[in-house]
Amino acid sequence: MTIETFTIESDDVNGTLRRIWTVIEQRGWSVRSLLVEEVEGGVETRVQVSPYGTTRSIETLRLQIERLHNVRRVRLERRSRQKPSRWKEIPHAAVI
């Protein structure tokens, strides 16, 4: 299973996180973990996703998230098998 990590900078506005989550799921990806931190002037969200199928494009998902209202910037953390992500996956059952 492929797990990709996004860092999303956005305004701290009600509904932004819900729109991001909805786009991810509607485009055929599963949210594996989510970390949200307040930063100066907004919010930084780190989200790990994995595709439901093998034909999903991570770059297409990045562009779709980038187009959302109140989203300022989306960075995709490129990973290789030799260098694992620095973010630890949180099991879905542990998310409240």
PDB file of N, CA and C in Angstrom:
ATOM      1  N   MET A   1       0.840  -1.179   0.000  1.00  0.00           N
ATOM      2  CA  MET A   1       0.000   0.000   0.000  1.00  0.00           C
ATOM      3  C   MET A   1       0.888   1.247   0.000  1.00  0.00           C
ATOM      4  N   THR A   2       0.532   2.182  -0.847  1.00  0.00           N
ATOM      5  CA  THR A   2       1.243   3.443  -0.946  1.00  0.00           C
ATOM      6  C   THR A   2       0.609   4.450  -0.003  1.00  0.00           C
ATOM      7  N   ILE A   3       1.433   5.114   0.785  1.00  0.00           N
ATOM      8  CA  ILE A   3       0.949   6.198   1.636  1.00  0.00           C
ATOM      9  C   ILE A   3       1.718   7.457   1.246  1.00  0.00           C
ATOM     10  N   GLU A   4       0.967   8.495   0.904  1.00  0.00           N
ATOM     11  CA  GLU A   4       1.541   9.776   0.516  1.00  0.00           C
ATOM     12  C   GLU A   4       1.218  10.804   1.597  1.00  0.00           C
ATOM     13  N   THR A   5       2.092  11.791   1.766  1.00  0.00           N
ATOM     14  CA  THR A   5       1.904  12.811   2.792  1.00  0.00           C
ATOM     15  C   THR A   5       1.832  14.197   2.166  1.00  0.00           C
ATOM     16  N   PHE A   6       0.768  14.929   2.500  1.00  0.00           N
ATOM     17  CA  PHE A   6       0.597  16.318   2.080  1.00  0.00           C
ATOM     18  C   PHE A   6       0.814  17.228   3.279  1.00  0.00           C
ATOM     19  N   THR A   7       1.359  18.414   3.034  1.00  0.00           N
ATOM     20  CA  THR A   7       1.346  19.504   3.996  1.00  0.00           C
ATOM     21  C   THR A   7       0.531  20.608   3.345  1.00  0.00           C
ATOM     22  N   ILE A   8      -0.557  20.988   4.008  1.00  0.00           N
ATOM     23  CA  ILE A   8      -1.510  21.940   3.443  1.00  0.00           C
ATOM     24  C   ILE A   8      -1.558  23.183   4.328  1.00  0.00           C
ATOM     25  N   GLU A   9      -1.257  24.330   3.750  1.00  0.00           N
ATOM     26  CA  GLU A   9      -1.364  25.601   4.465  1.00  0.00           C
ATOM     27  C   GLU A   9      -2.691  26.243   4.073  1.00  0.00           C
ATOM     28  N   SER A  10      -3.464  26.661   5.088  1.00  0.00           N
ATOM     29  CA  SER A  10      -4.772  27.251   4.802  1.00  0.00           C
ATOM     30  C   SER A  10      -5.115  28.313   5.837  1.00  0.00           C
ATOM     31  N   ASP A  11      -6.173  29.054   5.539  1.00  0.00           N
ATOM     32  CA  ASP A  11      -6.700  30.015   6.502  1.00  0.00           C
ATOM     33  C   ASP A  11      -7.397  29.240   7.613  1.00  0.00           C
ATOM     34  N   ASP A  12      -7.441  29.828   8.803  1.00  0.00           N
ATOM     35  CA  ASP A  12      -8.124  29.205   9.942  1.00  0.00           C
ATOM     36  C   ASP A  12      -9.594  29.610   9.895  1.00  0.00           C
ATOM     37  N   VAL A  13     -10.359  28.916   9.044  1.00  0.00           N
ATOM     38  CA  VAL A  13     -11.762  29.251   8.811  1.00  0.00           C
ATOM     39  C   VAL A  13     -12.587  27.979   8.966  1.00  0.00           C
ATOM     40  N   ASN A  14     -13.764  28.122   9.585  1.00  0.00           N
ATOM     41  CA  ASN A  14     -14.654  26.970   9.736  1.00  0.00           C
ATOM     42  C   ASN A  14     -14.969  26.346   8.377  1.00  0.00           C
ATOM     43  N   GLY A  15     -14.896  25.023   8.306  1.00  0.00           N
ATOM     44  CA  GLY A  15     -15.258  24.297   7.104  1.00  0.00           C
ATOM     45  C   GLY A  15     -14.112  23.946   6.189  1.00  0.00           C
ATOM     46  N   THR A  16     -12.952  24.567   6.369  1.00  0.00           N
ATOM     47  CA  THR A  16     -11.829  24.297   5.467  1.00  0.00           C
ATOM     48  C   THR A  16     -11.366  22.855   5.580  1.00  0.00           C
ATOM     49  N   LEU A  17     -11.181  22.377   6.795  1.00  0.00           N
ATOM     50  CA  LEU A  17     -10.727  20.995   6.984  1.00  0.00           C
ATOM     51  C   LEU A  17     -11.761  19.999   6.448  1.00  0.00           C
ATOM     52  N   ARG A  18     -13.025  20.292   6.639  1.00  0.00           N
ATOM     53  CA  ARG A  18     -14.088  19.418   6.122  1.00  0.00           C
ATOM     54  C   ARG A  18     -14.039  19.347   4.593  1.00  0.00           C
ATOM     55  N   ARG A  19     -13.807  20.489   3.921  1.00  0.00           N
ATOM     56  CA  ARG A  19     -13.716  20.493   2.461  1.00  0.00           C
ATOM     57  C   ARG A  19     -12.518  19.685   1.983  1.00  0.00           C
ATOM     58  N   ILE A  20     -11.386  19.812   2.676  1.00  0.00           N
ATOM     59  CA  ILE A  20     -10.196  19.051   2.306  1.00  0.00           C
ATOM     60  C   ILE A  20     -10.478  17.559   2.436  1.00  0.00           C
ATOM     61  N   TRP A  21     -11.033  17.138   3.579  1.00  0.00           N
ATOM     62  CA  TRP A  21     -11.332  15.723   3.834  1.00  0.00           C
ATOM     63  C   TRP A  21     -12.302  15.189   2.774  1.00  0.00           C
ATOM     64  N   THR A  22     -13.334  15.967   2.446  1.00  0.00           N
ATOM     65  CA  THR A  22     -14.335  15.546   1.469  1.00  0.00           C
ATOM     66  C   THR A  22     -13.723  15.327   0.094  1.00  0.00           C
ATOM     67  N   VAL A  23     -12.872  16.249  -0.352  1.00  0.00           N
ATOM     68  CA  VAL A  23     -12.227  16.103  -1.659  1.00  0.00           C
ATOM     69  C   VAL A  23     -11.371  14.844  -1.684  1.00  0.00           C
ATOM     70  N   ILE A  24     -10.614  14.609  -0.619  1.00  0.00           N
ATOM     71  CA  ILE A  24      -9.758  13.421  -0.565  1.00  0.00           C
ATOM     72  C   ILE A  24     -10.595  12.160  -0.724  1.00  0.00           C
ATOM     73  N   GLU A  25     -11.668  12.038   0.031  1.00  0.00           N
ATOM     74  CA  GLU A  25     -12.488  10.820  -0.026  1.00  0.00           C
ATOM     75  C   GLU A  25     -13.271  10.710  -1.328  1.00  0.00           C
ATOM     76  N   GLN A  26     -13.788  11.809  -1.851  1.00  0.00           N
ATOM     77  CA  GLN A  26     -14.552  11.752  -3.100  1.00  0.00           C
ATOM     78  C   GLN A  26     -13.681  11.425  -4.305  1.00  0.00           C
ATOM     79  N   ARG A  27     -12.408  11.677  -4.211  1.00  0.00           N
ATOM     80  CA  ARG A  27     -11.490  11.407  -5.318  1.00  0.00           C
ATOM     81  C   ARG A  27     -10.851  10.019  -5.231  1.00  0.00           C
ATOM     82  N   GLY A  28     -11.317   9.194  -4.291  1.00  0.00           N
ATOM     83  CA  GLY A  28     -10.853   7.812  -4.241  1.00  0.00           C
ATOM     84  C   GLY A  28      -9.630   7.585  -3.374  1.00  0.00           C
ATOM     85  N   TRP A  29      -9.436   8.417  -2.371  1.00  0.00           N
ATOM     86  CA  TRP A  29      -8.317   8.266  -1.450  1.00  0.00           C
ATOM     87  C   TRP A  29      -8.859   8.094  -0.038  1.00  0.00           C
ATOM     88  N   SER A  30      -8.082   7.451   0.803  1.00  0.00           N
ATOM     89  CA  SER A  30      -8.450   7.223   2.199  1.00  0.00           C
ATOM     90  C   SER A  30      -7.512   8.027   3.093  1.00  0.00           C
ATOM     91  N   VAL A  31      -8.071   8.743   4.064  1.00  0.00           N
ATOM     92  CA  VAL A  31      -7.254   9.486   5.023  1.00  0.00           C
ATOM     93  C   VAL A  31      -6.704   8.494   6.037  1.00  0.00           C
ATOM     94  N   ARG A  32      -5.375   8.402   6.140  1.00  0.00           N
ATOM     95  CA  ARG A  32      -4.717   7.468   7.056  1.00  0.00           C
ATOM     96  C   ARG A  32      -4.350   8.134   8.378  1.00  0.00           C
ATOM     97  N   SER A  33      -3.958   9.400   8.323  1.00  0.00           N
ATOM     98  CA  SER A  33      -3.669  10.153   9.549  1.00  0.00           C
ATOM     99  C   SER A  33      -3.793  11.640   9.242  1.00  0.00           C
ATOM    100  N   LEU A  34      -3.989  12.405  10.314  1.00  0.00           N
ATOM    101  CA  LEU A  34      -4.227  13.831  10.160  1.00  0.00           C
ATOM    102  C   LEU A  34      -3.637  14.555  11.364  1.00  0.00           C
ATOM    103  N   LEU A  35      -2.885  15.616  11.103  1.00  0.00           N
ATOM    104  CA  LEU A  35      -2.300  16.434  12.160  1.00  0.00           C
ATOM    105  C   LEU A  35      -2.519  17.890  11.782  1.00  0.00           C
ATOM    106  N   VAL A  36      -3.126  18.651  12.667  1.00  0.00           N
ATOM    107  CA  VAL A  36      -3.413  20.053  12.400  1.00  0.00           C
ATOM    108  C   VAL A  36      -2.725  20.901  13.464  1.00  0.00           C
ATOM    109  N   GLU A  37      -1.989  21.926  13.012  1.00  0.00           N
ATOM    110  CA  GLU A  37      -1.317  22.838  13.938  1.00  0.00           C
ATOM    111  C   GLU A  37      -1.632  24.273  13.542  1.00  0.00           C
ATOM    112  N   GLU A  38      -1.774  25.114  14.546  1.00  0.00           N
ATOM    113  CA  GLU A  38      -1.912  26.542  14.276  1.00  0.00           C
ATOM    114  C   GLU A  38      -0.536  27.105  13.980  1.00  0.00           C
ATOM    115  N   VAL A  39      -0.451  27.910  12.946  1.00  0.00           N
ATOM    116  CA  VAL A  39       0.774  28.618  12.598  1.00  0.00           C
ATOM    117  C   VAL A  39       0.408  30.084  12.425  1.00  0.00           C
ATOM    118  N   GLU A  40       1.404  30.921  12.351  1.00  0.00           N
ATOM    119  CA  GLU A  40       1.149  32.349  12.223  1.00  0.00           C
ATOM    120  C   GLU A  40       0.299  32.630  10.981  1.00  0.00           C
ATOM    121  N   GLY A  41      -0.878  33.187  11.200  1.00  0.00           N
ATOM    122  CA  GLY A  41      -1.736  33.562  10.090  1.00  0.00           C
ATOM    123  C   GLY A  41      -2.594  32.451   9.511  1.00  0.00           C
ATOM    124  N   GLY A  42      -2.654  31.302  10.163  1.00  0.00           N
ATOM    125  CA  GLY A  42      -3.486  30.238   9.607  1.00  0.00           C
ATOM    126  C   GLY A  42      -3.277  28.893  10.272  1.00  0.00           C
ATOM    127  N   VAL A  43      -3.409  27.851   9.471  1.00  0.00           N
ATOM    128  CA  VAL A  43      -3.326  26.474   9.948  1.00  0.00           C
ATOM    129  C   VAL A  43      -2.465  25.672   8.989  1.00  0.00           C
ATOM    130  N   GLU A  44      -1.673  24.763   9.545  1.00  0.00           N
ATOM    131  CA  GLU A  44      -0.906  23.827   8.730  1.00  0.00           C
ATOM    132  C   GLU A  44      -1.422  22.431   9.042  1.00  0.00           C
ATOM    133  N   THR A  45      -1.843  21.718   8.000  1.00  0.00           N
ATOM    134  CA  THR A  45      -2.403  20.384   8.141  1.00  0.00           C
ATOM    135  C   THR A  45      -1.490  19.392   7.441  1.00  0.00           C
ATOM    136  N   ARG A  46      -1.118  18.346   8.141  1.00  0.00           N
ATOM    137  CA  ARG A  46      -0.364  17.248   7.528  1.00  0.00           C
ATOM    138  C   ARG A  46      -1.301  16.062   7.461  1.00  0.00           C
ATOM    139  N   VAL A  47      -1.495  15.561   6.268  1.00  0.00           N
ATOM    140  CA  VAL A  47      -2.430  14.460   6.081  1.00  0.00           C
ATOM    141  C   VAL A  47      -1.766  13.361   5.253  1.00  0.00           C
ATOM    142  N   GLN A  48      -1.887  12.134   5.733  1.00  0.00           N
ATOM    143  CA  GLN A  48      -1.387  10.979   4.997  1.00  0.00           C
ATOM    144  C   GLN A  48      -2.570  10.290   4.346  1.00  0.00           C
ATOM    145  N   VAL A  49      -2.433   9.985   3.060  1.00  0.00           N
ATOM    146  CA  VAL A  49      -3.510   9.362   2.308  1.00  0.00           C
ATOM    147  C   VAL A  49      -2.998   8.131   1.578  1.00  0.00           C
ATOM    148  N   SER A  50      -3.923   7.206   1.298  1.00  0.00           N
ATOM    149  CA  SER A  50      -3.609   6.052   0.466  1.00  0.00           C
ATOM    150  C   SER A  50      -4.766   5.851  -0.499  1.00  0.00           C
ATOM    151  N   PRO A  51      -4.479   5.376  -1.723  1.00  0.00           N
ATOM    152  CA  PRO A  51      -5.529   5.228  -2.729  1.00  0.00           C
ATOM    153  C   PRO A  51      -6.376   3.982  -2.488  1.00  0.00           C
ATOM    154  N   TYR A  52      -7.654   4.065  -2.882  1.00  0.00           N
ATOM    155  CA  TYR A  52      -8.515   2.884  -2.840  1.00  0.00           C
ATOM    156  C   TYR A  52      -8.143   1.919  -3.960  1.00  0.00           C
ATOM    157  N   GLY A  53      -7.682   2.437  -5.085  1.00  0.00           N
ATOM    158  CA  GLY A  53      -7.283   1.619  -6.224  1.00  0.00           C
ATOM    159  C   GLY A  53      -5.880   1.976  -6.672  1.00  0.00           C
ATOM    160  N   THR A  54      -5.448   1.383  -7.764  1.00  0.00           N
ATOM    161  CA  THR A  54      -4.080   1.632  -8.244  1.00  0.00           C
ATOM    162  C   THR A  54      -4.027   2.703  -9.323  1.00  0.00           C
ATOM    163  N   THR A  55      -5.175   3.192  -9.777  1.00  0.00           N
ATOM    164  CA  THR A  55      -5.176   4.144 -10.890  1.00  0.00           C
ATOM    165  C   THR A  55      -5.314   5.593 -10.437  1.00  0.00           C
ATOM    166  N   ARG A  56      -5.184   5.859  -9.172  1.00  0.00           N
ATOM    167  CA  ARG A  56      -5.350   7.218  -8.649  1.00  0.00           C
ATOM    168  C   ARG A  56      -4.044   7.999  -8.754  1.00  0.00           C
ATOM    169  N   SER A  57      -4.149   9.254  -9.235  1.00  0.00           N
ATOM    170  CA  SER A  57      -2.981  10.119  -9.385  1.00  0.00           C
ATOM    171  C   SER A  57      -2.865  11.053  -8.187  1.00  0.00           C
ATOM    172  N   ILE A  58      -1.745  10.991  -7.492  1.00  0.00           N
ATOM    173  CA  ILE A  58      -1.520  11.847  -6.332  1.00  0.00           C
ATOM    174  C   ILE A  58      -1.371  13.310  -6.759  1.00  0.00           C
ATOM    175  N   GLU A  59      -0.823  13.534  -7.932  1.00  0.00           N
ATOM    176  CA  GLU A  59      -0.647  14.897  -8.425  1.00  0.00           C
ATOM    177  C   GLU A  59      -2.000  15.540  -8.745  1.00  0.00           C
ATOM    178  N   THR A  60      -2.929  14.772  -9.292  1.00  0.00           N
ATOM    179  CA  THR A  60      -4.273  15.279  -9.557  1.00  0.00           C
ATOM    180  C   THR A  60      -4.958  15.652  -8.252  1.00  0.00           C
ATOM    181  N   LEU A  61      -4.817  14.809  -7.227  1.00  0.00           N
ATOM    182  CA  LEU A  61      -5.400  15.108  -5.925  1.00  0.00           C
ATOM    183  C   LEU A  61      -4.795  16.387  -5.350  1.00  0.00           C
ATOM    184  N   ARG A  62      -3.485  16.557  -5.478  1.00  0.00           N
ATOM    185  CA  ARG A  62      -2.827  17.766  -4.980  1.00  0.00           C
ATOM    186  C   ARG A  62      -3.411  19.019  -5.636  1.00  0.00           C
ATOM    187  N   LEU A  63      -3.595  18.970  -6.949  1.00  0.00           N
ATOM    188  CA  LEU A  63      -4.146  20.125  -7.666  1.00  0.00           C
ATOM    189  C   LEU A  63      -5.588  20.410  -7.249  1.00  0.00           C
ATOM    190  N   GLN A  64      -6.375  19.372  -7.002  1.00  0.00           N
ATOM    191  CA  GLN A  64      -7.762  19.564  -6.587  1.00  0.00           C
ATOM    192  C   GLN A  64      -7.854  20.185  -5.196  1.00  0.00           C
ATOM    193  N   ILE A  65      -6.988  19.759  -4.289  1.00  0.00           N
ATOM    194  CA  ILE A  65      -6.968  20.356  -2.951  1.00  0.00           C
ATOM    195  C   ILE A  65      -6.512  21.807  -3.034  1.00  0.00           C
ATOM    196  N   GLU A  66      -5.531  22.070  -3.874  1.00  0.00           N
ATOM    197  CA  GLU A  66      -4.993  23.422  -4.032  1.00  0.00           C
ATOM    198  C   GLU A  66      -6.063  24.412  -4.504  1.00  0.00           C
ATOM    199  N   ARG A  67      -7.054  23.948  -5.241  1.00  0.00           N
ATOM    200  CA  ARG A  67      -8.107  24.818  -5.770  1.00  0.00           C
ATOM    201  C   ARG A  67      -9.193  25.153  -4.751  1.00  0.00           C
ATOM    202  N   LEU A  68      -9.186  24.495  -3.602  1.00  0.00           N
ATOM    203  CA  LEU A  68     -10.228  24.741  -2.604  1.00  0.00           C
ATOM    204  C   LEU A  68     -10.129  26.145  -2.025  1.00  0.00           C
ATOM    205  N   HIS A  69     -11.288  26.675  -1.672  1.00  0.00           N
ATOM    206  CA  HIS A  69     -11.371  27.996  -1.045  1.00  0.00           C
ATOM    207  C   HIS A  69     -10.624  27.974   0.295  1.00  0.00           C
ATOM    208  N   ASN A  70      -9.852  28.989   0.595  1.00  0.00           N
ATOM    209  CA  ASN A  70      -9.064  29.174   1.816  1.00  0.00           C
ATOM    210  C   ASN A  70      -7.791  28.339   1.874  1.00  0.00           C
ATOM    211  N   VAL A  71      -7.492  27.525   0.863  1.00  0.00           N
ATOM    212  CA  VAL A  71      -6.238  26.772   0.831  1.00  0.00           C
ATOM    213  C   VAL A  71      -5.200  27.643   0.141  1.00  0.00           C
ATOM    214  N   ARG A  72      -4.076  27.852   0.817  1.00  0.00           N
ATOM    215  CA  ARG A  72      -3.022  28.719   0.288  1.00  0.00           C
ATOM    216  C   ARG A  72      -1.972  27.942  -0.507  1.00  0.00           C
ATOM    217  N   ARG A  73      -1.581  26.786   0.026  1.00  0.00           N
ATOM    218  CA  ARG A  73      -0.464  26.046  -0.576  1.00  0.00           C
ATOM    219  C   ARG A  73      -0.566  24.580  -0.192  1.00  0.00           C
ATOM    220  N   VAL A  74      -0.195  23.698  -1.127  1.00  0.00           N
ATOM    221  CA  VAL A  74      -0.185  22.261  -0.875  1.00  0.00           C
ATOM    222  C   VAL A  74       1.172  21.719  -1.316  1.00  0.00           C
ATOM    223  N   ARG A  75       1.865  21.065  -0.388  1.00  0.00           N
ATOM    224  CA  ARG A  75       3.156  20.437  -0.707  1.00  0.00           C
ATOM    225  C   ARG A  75       3.010  18.925  -0.564  1.00  0.00           C
ATOM    226  N   LEU A  76       3.569  18.203  -1.508  1.00  0.00           N
ATOM    227  CA  LEU A  76       3.564  16.749  -1.468  1.00  0.00           C
ATOM    228  C   LEU A  76       4.950  16.292  -1.056  1.00  0.00           C
ATOM    229  N   GLU A  77       5.016  15.501   0.023  1.00  0.00           N
ATOM    230  CA  GLU A  77       6.291  14.969   0.499  1.00  0.00           C
ATOM    231  C   GLU A  77       6.594  13.713  -0.307  1.00  0.00           C
ATOM    232  N   ARG A  78       7.607  13.789  -1.128  1.00  0.00           N
ATOM    233  CA  ARG A  78       8.005  12.627  -1.930  1.00  0.00           C
ATOM    234  C   ARG A  78       8.810  11.675  -1.054  1.00  0.00           C
ATOM    235  N   ARG A  79       8.432  10.404  -1.096  1.00  0.00           N
ATOM    236  CA  ARG A  79       9.124   9.414  -0.267  1.00  0.00           C
ATOM    237  C   ARG A  79       9.724   8.325  -1.137  1.00  0.00           C
ATOM    238  N   SER A  80      10.722   7.698  -0.608  1.00  0.00           N
ATOM    239  CA  SER A  80      11.286   6.528  -1.274  1.00  0.00           C
ATOM    240  C   SER A  80      11.283   5.383  -0.275  1.00  0.00           C
ATOM    241  N   ARG A  81      11.545   4.192  -0.735  1.00  0.00           N
ATOM    242  CA  ARG A  81      11.569   3.043   0.167  1.00  0.00           C
ATOM    243  C   ARG A  81      12.728   3.140   1.163  1.00  0.00           C
ATOM    244  N   GLN A  82      13.804   3.821   0.788  1.00  0.00           N
ATOM    245  CA  GLN A  82      14.956   3.936   1.679  1.00  0.00           C
ATOM    246  C   GLN A  82      14.718   4.966   2.784  1.00  0.00           C
ATOM    247  N   LYS A  83      13.905   5.978   2.518  1.00  0.00           N
ATOM    248  CA  LYS A  83      13.690   7.046   3.496  1.00  0.00           C
ATOM    249  C   LYS A  83      12.209   7.106   3.871  1.00  0.00           C
ATOM    250  N   PRO A  84      11.821   6.516   4.982  1.00  0.00           N
ATOM    251  CA  PRO A  84      10.410   6.552   5.377  1.00  0.00           C
ATOM    252  C   PRO A  84       9.990   7.951   5.810  1.00  0.00           C
ATOM    253  N   SER A  85       8.698   8.175   5.827  1.00  0.00           N
ATOM    254  CA  SER A  85       8.163   9.462   6.251  1.00  0.00           C
ATOM    255  C   SER A  85       8.514   9.731   7.706  1.00  0.00           C
ATOM    256  N   ARG A  86       8.684  10.994   8.050  1.00  0.00           N
ATOM    257  CA  ARG A  86       8.961  11.340   9.441  1.00  0.00           C
ATOM    258  C   ARG A  86       7.666  11.371  10.255  1.00  0.00           C
ATOM    259  N   TRP A  87       6.513  11.263   9.596  1.00  0.00           N
ATOM    260  CA  TRP A  87       5.218  11.283  10.283  1.00  0.00           C
ATOM    261  C   TRP A  87       4.739   9.863  10.507  1.00  0.00           C
ATOM    262  N   LYS A  88       4.381   9.573  11.733  1.00  0.00           N
ATOM    263  CA  LYS A  88       3.918   8.250  12.101  1.00  0.00           C
ATOM    264  C   LYS A  88       2.415   8.135  11.825  1.00  0.00           C
ATOM    265  N   GLU A  89       2.011   7.034  11.235  1.00  0.00           N
ATOM    266  CA  GLU A  89       0.596   6.834  10.938  1.00  0.00           C
ATOM    267  C   GLU A  89      -0.174   6.579  12.230  1.00  0.00           C
ATOM    268  N   ILE A  90      -1.313   7.239  12.350  1.00  0.00           N
ATOM    269  CA  ILE A  90      -2.198   7.051  13.490  1.00  0.00           C
ATOM    270  C   ILE A  90      -3.326   6.133  13.039  1.00  0.00           C
ATOM    271  N   PRO A  91      -3.561   5.023  13.717  1.00  0.00           N
ATOM    272  CA  PRO A  91      -4.651   4.134  13.304  1.00  0.00           C
ATOM    273  C   PRO A  91      -5.984   4.876  13.297  1.00  0.00           C
ATOM    274  N   HIS A  92      -6.819   4.582  12.304  1.00  0.00           N
ATOM    275  CA  HIS A  92      -8.102   5.274  12.127  1.00  0.00           C
ATOM    276  C   HIS A  92      -8.962   5.193  13.386  1.00  0.00           C
ATOM    277  N   ALA A  93      -8.944   4.072  14.075  1.00  0.00           N
ATOM    278  CA  ALA A  93      -9.767   3.897  15.285  1.00  0.00           C
ATOM    279  C   ALA A  93      -9.352   4.849  16.403  1.00  0.00           C
ATOM    280  N   ALA A  94      -8.110   5.338  16.365  1.00  0.00           N
ATOM    281  CA  ALA A  94      -7.615   6.221  17.415  1.00  0.00           C
ATOM    282  C   ALA A  94      -8.011   7.676  17.180  1.00  0.00           C
ATOM    283  N   VAL A  95      -8.497   8.004  15.966  1.00  0.00           N
ATOM    284  CA  VAL A  95      -8.878   9.380  15.650  1.00  0.00           C
ATOM    285  C   VAL A  95     -10.243   9.647  16.257  1.00  0.00           C
ATOM    286  N   ILE A  96     -10.339  10.734  16.999  1.00  0.00           N
ATOM    287  CA  ILE A  96     -11.599  11.064  17.680  1.00  0.00           C
ATOM    288  C   ILE A  96     -12.375  12.040  16.832  1.00  0.00           C
TER     289      ILE A  96
END
